[in-house]
mmCIF file of C-alpha atoms and ligand atoms in Angstrom:
data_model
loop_
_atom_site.group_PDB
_atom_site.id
_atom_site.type_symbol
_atom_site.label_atom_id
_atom_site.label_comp_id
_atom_site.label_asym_id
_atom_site.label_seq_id
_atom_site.Cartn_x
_atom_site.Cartn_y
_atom_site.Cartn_z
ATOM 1 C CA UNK C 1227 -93.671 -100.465 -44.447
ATOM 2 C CA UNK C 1228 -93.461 -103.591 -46.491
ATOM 3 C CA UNK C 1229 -91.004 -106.450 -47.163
ATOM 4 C CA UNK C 1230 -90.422 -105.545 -51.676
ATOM 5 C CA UNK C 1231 -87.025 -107.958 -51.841
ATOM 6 C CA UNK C 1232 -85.276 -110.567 -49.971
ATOM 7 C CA UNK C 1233 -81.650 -111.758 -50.565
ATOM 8 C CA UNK C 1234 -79.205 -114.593 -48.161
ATOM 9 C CA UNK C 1235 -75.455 -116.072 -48.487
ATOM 10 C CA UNK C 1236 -73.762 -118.613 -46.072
ATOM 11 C CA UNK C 1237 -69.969 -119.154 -46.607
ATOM 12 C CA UNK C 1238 -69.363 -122.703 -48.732
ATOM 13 C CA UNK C 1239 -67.812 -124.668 -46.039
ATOM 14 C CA UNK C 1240 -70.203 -127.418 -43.806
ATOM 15 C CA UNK C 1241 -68.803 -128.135 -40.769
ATOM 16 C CA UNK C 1242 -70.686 -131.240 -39.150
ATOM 17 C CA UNK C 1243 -71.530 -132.276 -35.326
ATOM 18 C CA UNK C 1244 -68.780 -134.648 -36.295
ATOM 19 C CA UNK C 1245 -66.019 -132.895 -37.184
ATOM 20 C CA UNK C 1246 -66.222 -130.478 -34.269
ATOM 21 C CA UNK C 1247 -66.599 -133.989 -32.061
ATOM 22 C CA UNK C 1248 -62.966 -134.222 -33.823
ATOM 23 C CA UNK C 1249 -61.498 -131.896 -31.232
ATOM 24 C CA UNK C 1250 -63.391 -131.221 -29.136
ATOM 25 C CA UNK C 1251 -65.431 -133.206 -26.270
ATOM 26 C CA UNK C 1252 -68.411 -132.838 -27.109
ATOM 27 C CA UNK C 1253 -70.626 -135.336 -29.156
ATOM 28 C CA UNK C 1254 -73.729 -135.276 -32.772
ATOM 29 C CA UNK C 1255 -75.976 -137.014 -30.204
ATOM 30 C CA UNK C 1256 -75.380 -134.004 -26.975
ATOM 31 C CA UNK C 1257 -75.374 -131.235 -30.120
ATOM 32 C CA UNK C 1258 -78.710 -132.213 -31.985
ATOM 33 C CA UNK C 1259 -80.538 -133.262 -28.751
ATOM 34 C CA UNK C 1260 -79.348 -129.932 -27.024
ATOM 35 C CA UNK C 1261 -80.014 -127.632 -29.549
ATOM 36 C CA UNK C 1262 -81.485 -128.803 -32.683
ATOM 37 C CA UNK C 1263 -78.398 -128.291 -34.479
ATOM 38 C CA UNK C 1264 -76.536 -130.683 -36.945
ATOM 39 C CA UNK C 1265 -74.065 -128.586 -39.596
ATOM 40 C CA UNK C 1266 -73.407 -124.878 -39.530
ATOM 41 C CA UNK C 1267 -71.370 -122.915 -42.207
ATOM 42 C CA UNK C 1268 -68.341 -121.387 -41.405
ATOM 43 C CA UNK C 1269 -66.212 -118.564 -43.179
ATOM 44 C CA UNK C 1270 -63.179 -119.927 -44.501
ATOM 45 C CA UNK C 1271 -62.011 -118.790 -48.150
ATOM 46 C CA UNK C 1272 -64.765 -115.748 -47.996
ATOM 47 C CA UNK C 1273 -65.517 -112.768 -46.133
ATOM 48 C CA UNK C 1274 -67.792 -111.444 -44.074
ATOM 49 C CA UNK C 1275 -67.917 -108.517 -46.668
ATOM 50 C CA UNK C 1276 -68.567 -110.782 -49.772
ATOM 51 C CA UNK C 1277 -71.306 -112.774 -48.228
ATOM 52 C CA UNK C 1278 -72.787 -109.156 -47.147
ATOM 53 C CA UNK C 1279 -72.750 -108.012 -50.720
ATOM 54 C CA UNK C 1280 -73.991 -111.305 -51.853
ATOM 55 C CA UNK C 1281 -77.106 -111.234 -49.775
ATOM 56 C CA UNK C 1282 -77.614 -107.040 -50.865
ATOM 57 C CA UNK C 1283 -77.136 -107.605 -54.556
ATOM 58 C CA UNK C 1284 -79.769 -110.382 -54.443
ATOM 59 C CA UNK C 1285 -82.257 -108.301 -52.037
ATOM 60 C CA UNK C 1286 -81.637 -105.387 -54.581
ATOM 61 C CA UNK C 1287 -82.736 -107.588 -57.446
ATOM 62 C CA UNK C 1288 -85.726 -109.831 -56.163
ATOM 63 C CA UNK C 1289 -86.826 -105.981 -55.342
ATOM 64 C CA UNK C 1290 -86.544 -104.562 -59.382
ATOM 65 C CA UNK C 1291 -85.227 -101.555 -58.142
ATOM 66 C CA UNK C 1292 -81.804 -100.501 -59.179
ATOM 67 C CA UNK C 1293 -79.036 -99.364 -56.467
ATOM 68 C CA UNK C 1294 -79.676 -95.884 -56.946
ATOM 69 C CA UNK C 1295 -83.254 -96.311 -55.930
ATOM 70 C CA UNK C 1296 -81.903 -97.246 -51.714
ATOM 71 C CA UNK C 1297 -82.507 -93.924 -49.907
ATOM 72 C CA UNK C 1298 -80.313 -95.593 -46.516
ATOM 73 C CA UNK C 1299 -78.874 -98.398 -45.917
ATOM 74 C CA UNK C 1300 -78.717 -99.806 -42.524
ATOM 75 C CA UNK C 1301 -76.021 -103.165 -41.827
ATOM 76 C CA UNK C 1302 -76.993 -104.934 -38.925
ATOM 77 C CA UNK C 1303 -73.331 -106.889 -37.328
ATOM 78 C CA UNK C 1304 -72.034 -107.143 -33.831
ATOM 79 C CA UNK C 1305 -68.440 -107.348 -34.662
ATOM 80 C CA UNK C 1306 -65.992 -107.578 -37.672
ATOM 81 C CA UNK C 1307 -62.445 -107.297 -38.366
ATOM 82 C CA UNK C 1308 -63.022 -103.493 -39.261
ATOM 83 C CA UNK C 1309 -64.190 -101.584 -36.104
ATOM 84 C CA UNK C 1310 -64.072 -98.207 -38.846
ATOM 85 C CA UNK C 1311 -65.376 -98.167 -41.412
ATOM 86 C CA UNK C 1312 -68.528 -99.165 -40.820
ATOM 87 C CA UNK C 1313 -69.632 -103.050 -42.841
ATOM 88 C CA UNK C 1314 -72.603 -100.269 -44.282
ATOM 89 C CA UNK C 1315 -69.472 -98.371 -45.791
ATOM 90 C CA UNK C 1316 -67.541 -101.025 -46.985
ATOM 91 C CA UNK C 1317 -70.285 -102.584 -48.994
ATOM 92 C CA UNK C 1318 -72.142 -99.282 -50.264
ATOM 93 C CA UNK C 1319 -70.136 -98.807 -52.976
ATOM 94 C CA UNK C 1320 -69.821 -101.931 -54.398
ATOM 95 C CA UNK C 1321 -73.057 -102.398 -54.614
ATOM 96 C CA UNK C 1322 -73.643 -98.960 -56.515
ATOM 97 C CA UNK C 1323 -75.282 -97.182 -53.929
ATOM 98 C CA UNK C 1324 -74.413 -93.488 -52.506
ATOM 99 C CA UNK C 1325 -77.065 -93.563 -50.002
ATOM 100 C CA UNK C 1326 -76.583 -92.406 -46.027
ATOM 101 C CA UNK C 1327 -75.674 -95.565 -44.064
ATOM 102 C CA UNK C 1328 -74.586 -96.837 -40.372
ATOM 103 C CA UNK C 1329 -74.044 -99.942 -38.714
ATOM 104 C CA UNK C 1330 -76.499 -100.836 -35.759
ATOM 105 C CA UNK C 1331 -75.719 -103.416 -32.893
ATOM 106 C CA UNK C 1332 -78.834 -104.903 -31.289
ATOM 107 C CA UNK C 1333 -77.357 -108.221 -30.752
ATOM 108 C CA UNK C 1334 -79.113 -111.185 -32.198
ATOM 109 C CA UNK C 1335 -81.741 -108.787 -32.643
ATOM 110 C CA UNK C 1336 -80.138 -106.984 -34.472
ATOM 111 C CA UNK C 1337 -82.130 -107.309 -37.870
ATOM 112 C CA UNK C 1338 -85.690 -106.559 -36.262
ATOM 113 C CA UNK C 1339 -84.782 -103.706 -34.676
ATOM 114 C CA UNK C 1340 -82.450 -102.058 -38.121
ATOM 115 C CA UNK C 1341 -86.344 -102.884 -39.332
ATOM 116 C CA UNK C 1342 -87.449 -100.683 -36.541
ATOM 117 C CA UNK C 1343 -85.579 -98.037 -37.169
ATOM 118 C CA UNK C 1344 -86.396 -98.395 -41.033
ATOM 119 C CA UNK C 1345 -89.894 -98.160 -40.538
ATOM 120 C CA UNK C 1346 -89.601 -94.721 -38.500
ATOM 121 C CA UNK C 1347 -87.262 -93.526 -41.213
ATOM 122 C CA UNK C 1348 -89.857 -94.108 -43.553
ATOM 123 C CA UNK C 1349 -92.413 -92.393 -41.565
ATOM 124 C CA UNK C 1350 -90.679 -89.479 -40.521
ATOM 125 C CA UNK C 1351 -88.382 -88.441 -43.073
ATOM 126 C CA UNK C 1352 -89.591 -89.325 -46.433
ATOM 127 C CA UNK C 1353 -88.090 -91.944 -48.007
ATOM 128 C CA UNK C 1354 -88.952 -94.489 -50.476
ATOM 129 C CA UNK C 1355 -87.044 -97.365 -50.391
ATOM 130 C CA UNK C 1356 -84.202 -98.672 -47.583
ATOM 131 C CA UNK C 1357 -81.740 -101.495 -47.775
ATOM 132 C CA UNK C 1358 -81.645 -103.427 -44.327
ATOM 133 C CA UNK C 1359 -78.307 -105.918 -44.276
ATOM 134 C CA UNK C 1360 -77.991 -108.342 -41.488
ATOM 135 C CA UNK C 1361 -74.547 -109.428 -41.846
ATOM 136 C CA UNK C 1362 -72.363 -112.325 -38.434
ATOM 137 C CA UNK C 1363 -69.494 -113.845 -37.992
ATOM 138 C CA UNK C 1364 -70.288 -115.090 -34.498
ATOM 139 C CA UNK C 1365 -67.779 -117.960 -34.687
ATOM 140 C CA UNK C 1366 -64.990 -115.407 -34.611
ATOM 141 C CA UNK C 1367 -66.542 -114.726 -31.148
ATOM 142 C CA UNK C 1368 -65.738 -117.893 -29.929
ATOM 143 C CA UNK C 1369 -63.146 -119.771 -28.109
ATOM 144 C CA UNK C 1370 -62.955 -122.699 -30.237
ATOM 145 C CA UNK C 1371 -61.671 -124.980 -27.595
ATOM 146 C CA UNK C 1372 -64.816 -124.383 -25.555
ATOM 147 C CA UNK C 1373 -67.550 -126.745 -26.356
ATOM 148 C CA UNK C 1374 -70.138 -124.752 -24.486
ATOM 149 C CA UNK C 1375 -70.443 -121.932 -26.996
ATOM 150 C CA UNK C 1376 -68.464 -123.002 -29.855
ATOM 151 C CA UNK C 1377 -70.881 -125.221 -31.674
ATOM 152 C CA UNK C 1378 -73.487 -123.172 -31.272
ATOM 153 C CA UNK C 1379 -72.757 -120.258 -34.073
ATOM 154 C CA UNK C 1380 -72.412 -120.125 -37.825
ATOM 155 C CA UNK C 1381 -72.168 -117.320 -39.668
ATOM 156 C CA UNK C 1382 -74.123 -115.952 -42.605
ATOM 157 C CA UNK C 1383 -76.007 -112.791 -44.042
ATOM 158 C CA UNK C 1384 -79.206 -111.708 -44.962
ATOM 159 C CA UNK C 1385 -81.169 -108.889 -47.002
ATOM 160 C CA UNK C 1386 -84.163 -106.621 -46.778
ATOM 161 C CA UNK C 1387 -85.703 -104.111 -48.860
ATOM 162 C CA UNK C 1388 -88.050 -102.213 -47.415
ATOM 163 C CA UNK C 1389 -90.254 -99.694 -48.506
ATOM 164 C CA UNK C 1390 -93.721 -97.654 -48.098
ATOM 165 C CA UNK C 1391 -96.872 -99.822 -48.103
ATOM 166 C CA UNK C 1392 -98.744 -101.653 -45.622
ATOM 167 C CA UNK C 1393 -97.081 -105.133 -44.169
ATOM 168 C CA UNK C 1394 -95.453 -104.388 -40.681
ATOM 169 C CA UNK C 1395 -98.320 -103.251 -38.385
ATOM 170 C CA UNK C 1396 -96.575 -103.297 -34.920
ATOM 171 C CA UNK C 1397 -93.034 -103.818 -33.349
ATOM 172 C CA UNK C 1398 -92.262 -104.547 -30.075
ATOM 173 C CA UNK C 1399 -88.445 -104.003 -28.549
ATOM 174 C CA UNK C 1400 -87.200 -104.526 -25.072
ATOM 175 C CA UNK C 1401 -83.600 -103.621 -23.562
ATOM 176 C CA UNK C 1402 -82.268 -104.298 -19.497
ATOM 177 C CA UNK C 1403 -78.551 -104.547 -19.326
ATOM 178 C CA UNK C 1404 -77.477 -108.383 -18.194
ATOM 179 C CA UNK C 1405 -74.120 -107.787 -19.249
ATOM 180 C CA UNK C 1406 -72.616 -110.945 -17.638
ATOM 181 C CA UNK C 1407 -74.833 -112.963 -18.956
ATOM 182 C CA UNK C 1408 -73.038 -112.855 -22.715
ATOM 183 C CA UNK C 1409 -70.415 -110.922 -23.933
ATOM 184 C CA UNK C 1410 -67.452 -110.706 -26.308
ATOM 185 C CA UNK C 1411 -64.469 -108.520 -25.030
ATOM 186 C CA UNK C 1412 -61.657 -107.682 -27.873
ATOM 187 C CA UNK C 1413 -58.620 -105.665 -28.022
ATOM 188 C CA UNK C 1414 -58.152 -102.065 -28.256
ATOM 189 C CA UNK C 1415 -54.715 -100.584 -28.866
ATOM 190 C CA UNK C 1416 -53.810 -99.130 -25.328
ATOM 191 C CA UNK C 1417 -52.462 -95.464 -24.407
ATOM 192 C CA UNK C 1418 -49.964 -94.632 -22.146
ATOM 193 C CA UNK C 1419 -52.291 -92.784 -20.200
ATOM 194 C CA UNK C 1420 -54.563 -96.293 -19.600
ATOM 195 C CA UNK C 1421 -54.791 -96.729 -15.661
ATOM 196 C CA UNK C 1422 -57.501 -99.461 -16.036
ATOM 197 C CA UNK C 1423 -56.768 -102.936 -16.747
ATOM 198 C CA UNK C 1424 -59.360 -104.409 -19.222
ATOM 199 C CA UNK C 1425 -59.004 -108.404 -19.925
ATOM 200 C CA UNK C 1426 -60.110 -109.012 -23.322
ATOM 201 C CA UNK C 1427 -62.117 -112.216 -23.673
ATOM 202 C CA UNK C 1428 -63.317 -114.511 -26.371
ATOM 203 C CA UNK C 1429 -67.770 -115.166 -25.849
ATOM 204 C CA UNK C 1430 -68.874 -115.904 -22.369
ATOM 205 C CA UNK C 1431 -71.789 -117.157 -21.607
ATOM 206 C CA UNK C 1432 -74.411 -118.395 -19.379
ATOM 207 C CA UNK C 1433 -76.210 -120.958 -21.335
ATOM 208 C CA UNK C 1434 -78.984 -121.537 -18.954
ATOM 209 C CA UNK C 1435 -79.464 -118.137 -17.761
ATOM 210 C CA UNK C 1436 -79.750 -117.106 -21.910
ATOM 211 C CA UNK C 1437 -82.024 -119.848 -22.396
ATOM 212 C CA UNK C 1438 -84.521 -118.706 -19.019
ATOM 213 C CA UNK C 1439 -84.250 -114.790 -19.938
ATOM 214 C CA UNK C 1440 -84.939 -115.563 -24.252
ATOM 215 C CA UNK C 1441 -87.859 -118.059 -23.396
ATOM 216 C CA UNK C 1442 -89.294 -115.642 -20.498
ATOM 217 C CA UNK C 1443 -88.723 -112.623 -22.620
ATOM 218 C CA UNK C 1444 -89.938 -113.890 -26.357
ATOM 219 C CA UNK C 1445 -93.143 -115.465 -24.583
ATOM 220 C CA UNK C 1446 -93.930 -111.570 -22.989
ATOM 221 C CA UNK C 1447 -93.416 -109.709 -26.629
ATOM 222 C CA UNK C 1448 -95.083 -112.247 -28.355
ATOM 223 C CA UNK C 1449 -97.696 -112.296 -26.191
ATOM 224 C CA UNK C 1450 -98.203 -108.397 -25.941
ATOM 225 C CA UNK C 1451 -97.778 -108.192 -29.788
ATOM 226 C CA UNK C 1452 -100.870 -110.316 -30.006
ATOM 227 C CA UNK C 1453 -102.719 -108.831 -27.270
ATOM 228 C CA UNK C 1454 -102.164 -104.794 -27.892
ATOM 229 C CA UNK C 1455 -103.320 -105.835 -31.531
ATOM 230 C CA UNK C 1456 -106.469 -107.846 -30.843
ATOM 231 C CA UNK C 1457 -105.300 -111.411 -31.940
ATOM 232 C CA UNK C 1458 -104.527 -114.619 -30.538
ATOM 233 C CA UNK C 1459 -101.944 -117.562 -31.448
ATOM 234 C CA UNK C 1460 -104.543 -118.835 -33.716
ATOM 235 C CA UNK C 1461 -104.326 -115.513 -36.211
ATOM 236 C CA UNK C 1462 -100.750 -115.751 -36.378
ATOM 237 C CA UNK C 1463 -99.837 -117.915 -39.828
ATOM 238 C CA UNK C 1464 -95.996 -118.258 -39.345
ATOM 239 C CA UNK C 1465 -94.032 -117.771 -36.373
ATOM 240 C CA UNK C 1466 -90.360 -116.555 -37.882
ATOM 241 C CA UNK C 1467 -87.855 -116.628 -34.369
ATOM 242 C CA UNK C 1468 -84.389 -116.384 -33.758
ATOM 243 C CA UNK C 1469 -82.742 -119.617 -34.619
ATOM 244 C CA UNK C 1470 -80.514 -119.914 -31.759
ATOM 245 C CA UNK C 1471 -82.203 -123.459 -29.943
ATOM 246 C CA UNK C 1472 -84.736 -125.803 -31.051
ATOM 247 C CA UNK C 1473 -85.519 -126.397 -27.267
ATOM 248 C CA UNK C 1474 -86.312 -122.182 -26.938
ATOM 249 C CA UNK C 1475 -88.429 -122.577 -30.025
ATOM 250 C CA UNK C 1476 -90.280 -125.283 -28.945
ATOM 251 C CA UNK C 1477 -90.881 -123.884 -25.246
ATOM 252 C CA UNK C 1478 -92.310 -120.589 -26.611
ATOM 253 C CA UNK C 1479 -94.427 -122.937 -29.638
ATOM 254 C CA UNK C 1480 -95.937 -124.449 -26.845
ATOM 255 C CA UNK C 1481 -96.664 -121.953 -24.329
ATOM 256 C CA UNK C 1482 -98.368 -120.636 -27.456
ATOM 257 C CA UNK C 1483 -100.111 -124.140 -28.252
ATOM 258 C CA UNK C 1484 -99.391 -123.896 -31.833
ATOM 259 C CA UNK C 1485 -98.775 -126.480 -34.160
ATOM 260 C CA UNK C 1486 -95.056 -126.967 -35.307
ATOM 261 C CA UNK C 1487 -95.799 -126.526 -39.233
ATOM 262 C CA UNK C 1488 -96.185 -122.921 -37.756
ATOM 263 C CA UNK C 1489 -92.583 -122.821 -36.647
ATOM 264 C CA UNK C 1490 -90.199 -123.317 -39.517
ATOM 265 C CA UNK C 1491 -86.656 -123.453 -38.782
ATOM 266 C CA UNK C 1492 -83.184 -123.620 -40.050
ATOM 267 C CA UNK C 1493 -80.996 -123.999 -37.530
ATOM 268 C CA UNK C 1494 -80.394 -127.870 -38.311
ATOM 269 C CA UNK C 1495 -78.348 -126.198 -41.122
ATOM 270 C CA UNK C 1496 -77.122 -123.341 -40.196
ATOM 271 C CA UNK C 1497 -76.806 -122.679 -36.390
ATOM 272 C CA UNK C 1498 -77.038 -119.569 -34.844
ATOM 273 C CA UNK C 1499 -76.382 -116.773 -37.420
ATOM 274 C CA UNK C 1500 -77.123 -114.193 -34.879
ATOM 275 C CA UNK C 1501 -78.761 -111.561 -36.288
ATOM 276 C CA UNK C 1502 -78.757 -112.495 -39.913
ATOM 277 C CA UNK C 1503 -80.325 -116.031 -38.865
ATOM 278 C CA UNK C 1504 -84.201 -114.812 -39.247
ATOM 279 C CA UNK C 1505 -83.512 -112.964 -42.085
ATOM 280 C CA UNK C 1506 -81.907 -116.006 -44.308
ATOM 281 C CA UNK C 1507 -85.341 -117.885 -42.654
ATOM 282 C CA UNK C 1508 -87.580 -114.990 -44.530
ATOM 283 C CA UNK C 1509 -85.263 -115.353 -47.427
ATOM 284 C CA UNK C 1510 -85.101 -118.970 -47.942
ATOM 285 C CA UNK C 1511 -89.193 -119.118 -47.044
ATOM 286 C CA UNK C 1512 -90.092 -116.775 -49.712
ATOM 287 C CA UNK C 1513 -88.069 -118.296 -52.506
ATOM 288 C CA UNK C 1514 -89.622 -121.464 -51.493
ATOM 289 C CA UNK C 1515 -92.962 -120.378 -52.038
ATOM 290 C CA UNK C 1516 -93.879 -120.739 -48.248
ATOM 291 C CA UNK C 1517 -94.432 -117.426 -47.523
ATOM 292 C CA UNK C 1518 -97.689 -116.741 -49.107
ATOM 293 C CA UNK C 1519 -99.523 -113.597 -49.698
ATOM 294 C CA UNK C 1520 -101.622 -111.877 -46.979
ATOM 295 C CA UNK C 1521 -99.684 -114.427 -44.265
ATOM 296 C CA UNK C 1522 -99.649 -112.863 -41.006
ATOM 297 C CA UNK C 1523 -95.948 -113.379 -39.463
ATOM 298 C CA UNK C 1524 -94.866 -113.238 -35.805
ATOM 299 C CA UNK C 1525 -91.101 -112.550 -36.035
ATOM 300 C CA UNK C 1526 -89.517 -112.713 -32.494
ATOM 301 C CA UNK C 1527 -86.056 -112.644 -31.479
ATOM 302 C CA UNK C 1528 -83.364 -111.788 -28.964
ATOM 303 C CA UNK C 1529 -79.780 -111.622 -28.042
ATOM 304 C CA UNK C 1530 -77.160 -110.149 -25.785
ATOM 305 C CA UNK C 1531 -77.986 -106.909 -23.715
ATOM 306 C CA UNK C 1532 -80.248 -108.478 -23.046
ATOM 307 C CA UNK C 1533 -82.435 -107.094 -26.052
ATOM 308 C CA UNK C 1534 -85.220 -108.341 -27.414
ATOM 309 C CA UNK C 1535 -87.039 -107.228 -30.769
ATOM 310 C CA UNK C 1536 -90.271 -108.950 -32.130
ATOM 311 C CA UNK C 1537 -92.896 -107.535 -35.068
ATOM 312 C CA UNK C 1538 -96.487 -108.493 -36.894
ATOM 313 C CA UNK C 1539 -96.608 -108.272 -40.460
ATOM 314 C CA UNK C 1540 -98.688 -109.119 -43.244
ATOM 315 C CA UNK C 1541 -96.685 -110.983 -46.293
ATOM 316 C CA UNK C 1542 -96.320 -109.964 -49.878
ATOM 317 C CA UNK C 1543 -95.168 -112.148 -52.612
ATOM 318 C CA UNK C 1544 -91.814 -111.259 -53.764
ATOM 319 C CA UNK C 1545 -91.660 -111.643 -58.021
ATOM 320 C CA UNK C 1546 -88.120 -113.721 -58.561
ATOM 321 C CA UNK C 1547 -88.274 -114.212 -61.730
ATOM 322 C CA UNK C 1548 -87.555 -110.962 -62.362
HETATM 323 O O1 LIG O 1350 -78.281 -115.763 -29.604
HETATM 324 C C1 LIG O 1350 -78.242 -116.114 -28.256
HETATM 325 C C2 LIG O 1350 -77.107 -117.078 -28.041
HETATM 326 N N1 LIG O 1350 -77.179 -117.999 -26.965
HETATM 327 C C3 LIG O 1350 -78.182 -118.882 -26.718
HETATM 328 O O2 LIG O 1350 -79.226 -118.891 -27.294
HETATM 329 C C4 LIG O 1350 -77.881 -119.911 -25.665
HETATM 330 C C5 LIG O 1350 -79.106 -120.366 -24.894
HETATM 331 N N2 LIG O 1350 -78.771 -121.543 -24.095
HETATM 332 C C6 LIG O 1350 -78.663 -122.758 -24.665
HETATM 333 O O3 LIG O 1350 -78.914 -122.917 -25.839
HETATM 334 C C7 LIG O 1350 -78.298 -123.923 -23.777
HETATM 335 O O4 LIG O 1350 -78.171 -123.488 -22.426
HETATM 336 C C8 LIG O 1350 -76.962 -124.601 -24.191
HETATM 337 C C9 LIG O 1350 -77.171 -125.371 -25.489
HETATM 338 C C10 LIG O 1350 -75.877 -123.558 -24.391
HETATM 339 C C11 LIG O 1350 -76.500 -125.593 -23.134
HETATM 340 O O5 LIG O 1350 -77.519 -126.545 -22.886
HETATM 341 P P1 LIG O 1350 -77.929 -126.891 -21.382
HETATM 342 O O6 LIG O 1350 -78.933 -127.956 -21.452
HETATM 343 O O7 LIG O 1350 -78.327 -125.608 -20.714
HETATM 344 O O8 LIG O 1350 -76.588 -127.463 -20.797
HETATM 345 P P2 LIG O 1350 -75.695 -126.942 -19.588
HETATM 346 O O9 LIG O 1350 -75.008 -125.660 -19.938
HETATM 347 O O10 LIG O 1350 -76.494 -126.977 -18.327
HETATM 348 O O11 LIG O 1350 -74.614 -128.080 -19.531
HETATM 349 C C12 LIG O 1350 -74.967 -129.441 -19.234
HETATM 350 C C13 LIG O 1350 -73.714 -130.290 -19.365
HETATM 351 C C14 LIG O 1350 -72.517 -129.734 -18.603
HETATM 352 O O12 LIG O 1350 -71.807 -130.800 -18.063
HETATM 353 P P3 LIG O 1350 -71.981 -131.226 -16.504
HETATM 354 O O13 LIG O 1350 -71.606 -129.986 -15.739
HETATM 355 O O14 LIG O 1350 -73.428 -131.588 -16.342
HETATM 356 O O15 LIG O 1350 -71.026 -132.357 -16.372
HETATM 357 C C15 LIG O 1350 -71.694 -129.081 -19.687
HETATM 358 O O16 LIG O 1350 -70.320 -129.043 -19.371
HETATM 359 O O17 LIG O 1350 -73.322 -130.369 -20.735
HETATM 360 C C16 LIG O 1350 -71.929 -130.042 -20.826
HETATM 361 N N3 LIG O 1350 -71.707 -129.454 -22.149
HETATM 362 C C17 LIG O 1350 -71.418 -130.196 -23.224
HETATM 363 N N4 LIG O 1350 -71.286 -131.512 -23.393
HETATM 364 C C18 LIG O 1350 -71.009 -131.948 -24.635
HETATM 365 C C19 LIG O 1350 -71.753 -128.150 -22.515
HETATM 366 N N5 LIG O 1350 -71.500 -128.032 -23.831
HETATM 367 C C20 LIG O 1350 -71.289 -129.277 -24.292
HETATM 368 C C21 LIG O 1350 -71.002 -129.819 -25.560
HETATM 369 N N6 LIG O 1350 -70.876 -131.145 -25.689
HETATM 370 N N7 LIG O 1350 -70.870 -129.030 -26.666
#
């Protein structure tokens, strides 16, 4: 399976260390030196929908094929306003496509293991070409007078197209259930029949414990990525990981004593997209020109489960111009 088109939209509205130091206690200086990060964009006139059909159309295009062409399309999101249908639905027909499609929820994984699942559908049931959406809204997760989590997120989305060809060679995906380490509890409509009381709750989370099990657990896939295919660090050109803390990156970077020009990141931008985040990184890289042909890529990531998802590929160029 190989990587033919790449597409990404964040909502319009910046919202800087500063303004959330408006009204809440929290400071730039504690944010950036914490985590790395220094704006994040946040929906506000758009929704999640339109910035998942933004990111599609685009992937679609940089790909030259036309929506008719995607044999499945597969929407990474955690949560959105509509629990049915699912964000695949919503946005299939707009886009022109009439193609099977399902929403997956792997977390902040989310997007590398949709690719997963891609990659077998490719293999085992003959397809050509599949759509992979990674679409979050993780600041509607949040309790936004808790400075712990809040200024963490952003939300954005981000586009694959997939098809046959060589690129991915190996993926690696890990689950354990850590429940209380993260979680988002909303509302469902109650029956009178309901004998168990369940508190809904806006994100919890153990920061440290997340950080410990996402260093520990990146550094083992990583690691048995590169091992079960006969590399080291050295072979690997670009390492692509969740961009959820510049301190997580830079523990696994140098547990892997690699040089930072191999770790490009975003998240001084954009936060943590969840899911979508390495996906607008792949976007953003290739339409820069710093994704280069016959690159090998380490993608890694990991979110709440606890799940982890990681992959090696070898980059294409992706026309544009087109
Ligand atoms: O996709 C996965 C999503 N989650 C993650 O990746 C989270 C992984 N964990 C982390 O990134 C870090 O644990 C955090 C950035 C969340 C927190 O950093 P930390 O160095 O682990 O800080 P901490 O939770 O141990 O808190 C240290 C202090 C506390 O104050 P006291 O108890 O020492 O007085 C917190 O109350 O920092 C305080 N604090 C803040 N202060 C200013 C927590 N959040 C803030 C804040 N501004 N926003």
């Amino acid at each position: 399976m190989k990587i033919i088109g790449t597409g990404s939209a964040l909502p319009e509205h910046i919202v800087t260390n500063e303004m959330l130091a408006g009204f809440l206690d929290t400071s730039d200086n504690w944010i950036t030196t914490r985590t790395g990060i220094r704006t994040r964009r946040l929906l506000s006139t758009e929704t999640l929908r339109e910035l998942a059909l933004e990111a599609a159309r685009k992937a679609i295009t940089s790909s030259g094929l036309r929506p008719e062409d995607i044999d499945y399309l597969i929407c990474s999101n955690v949560a959105n306003s509509y629990v049915s249908p699912s964000l695949g639905s919503i946005i299939l027909g707009q886009l022109g496509c009439s193609c099977p499609t399902f929403d997956m929820n792997g977390a902040c994984a989310g997007l590398v293991y949709s690719l997963d699942v891609a990659d077998a559908f490719l293999k085992a049931k003959n397809m050509k070409n599949i759509l992979v959406v990674a679409a979050e809204q993780p600041s509607r997760f949040c309790n936004w007078h808790d400075r712990a989590t809040s200024v963490l997120f952003g939300d954005g989305a981000a586009a694959l197209v997939v098809t046959q060809g060589e690129g991915f060679k190996d993926f690696r995906l890990t689950g354990n259930t850590h429940t209380e380490v993260m979680y988002y509890k909303r509302e469902m409509q109650r029956t009178p029949y309901d004998r168990v009381e369940e508190k809904t709750e806006p994100l919890v989370m153990n920061g440290r414990e997340v950080f410990r099990l996402a260093v520990e657990s990146c550094i083992d896939d990583v690691d048995t990525l590169l091992e079960r295919n006969g590399m080291t660090g050295d072979d690997i050109d670009l390492y692509l990981l969740h961009q959820a803390n510049m301190r997580i990156i830079e523990c696994i970077r140098e547990h892997l004593a690699q040089p930072k020009e191999k770790f490009p990141t975003n998240i001084q931008k954009y936060g943590n997209t969840s899911s979508a985040s390495v996906g607008i990184l792949i976007d953003e890289l290739s339409r820069a020109g710093e994704l280069k042909e016959g690159q090998t890529v380490m993608l890694s990531t990991f979110g709440g489960g606890f799940v982890t998802a990681a992959a090696i590929l070898e980059w294409s160029d992706i026309n544009y111009a087109k």
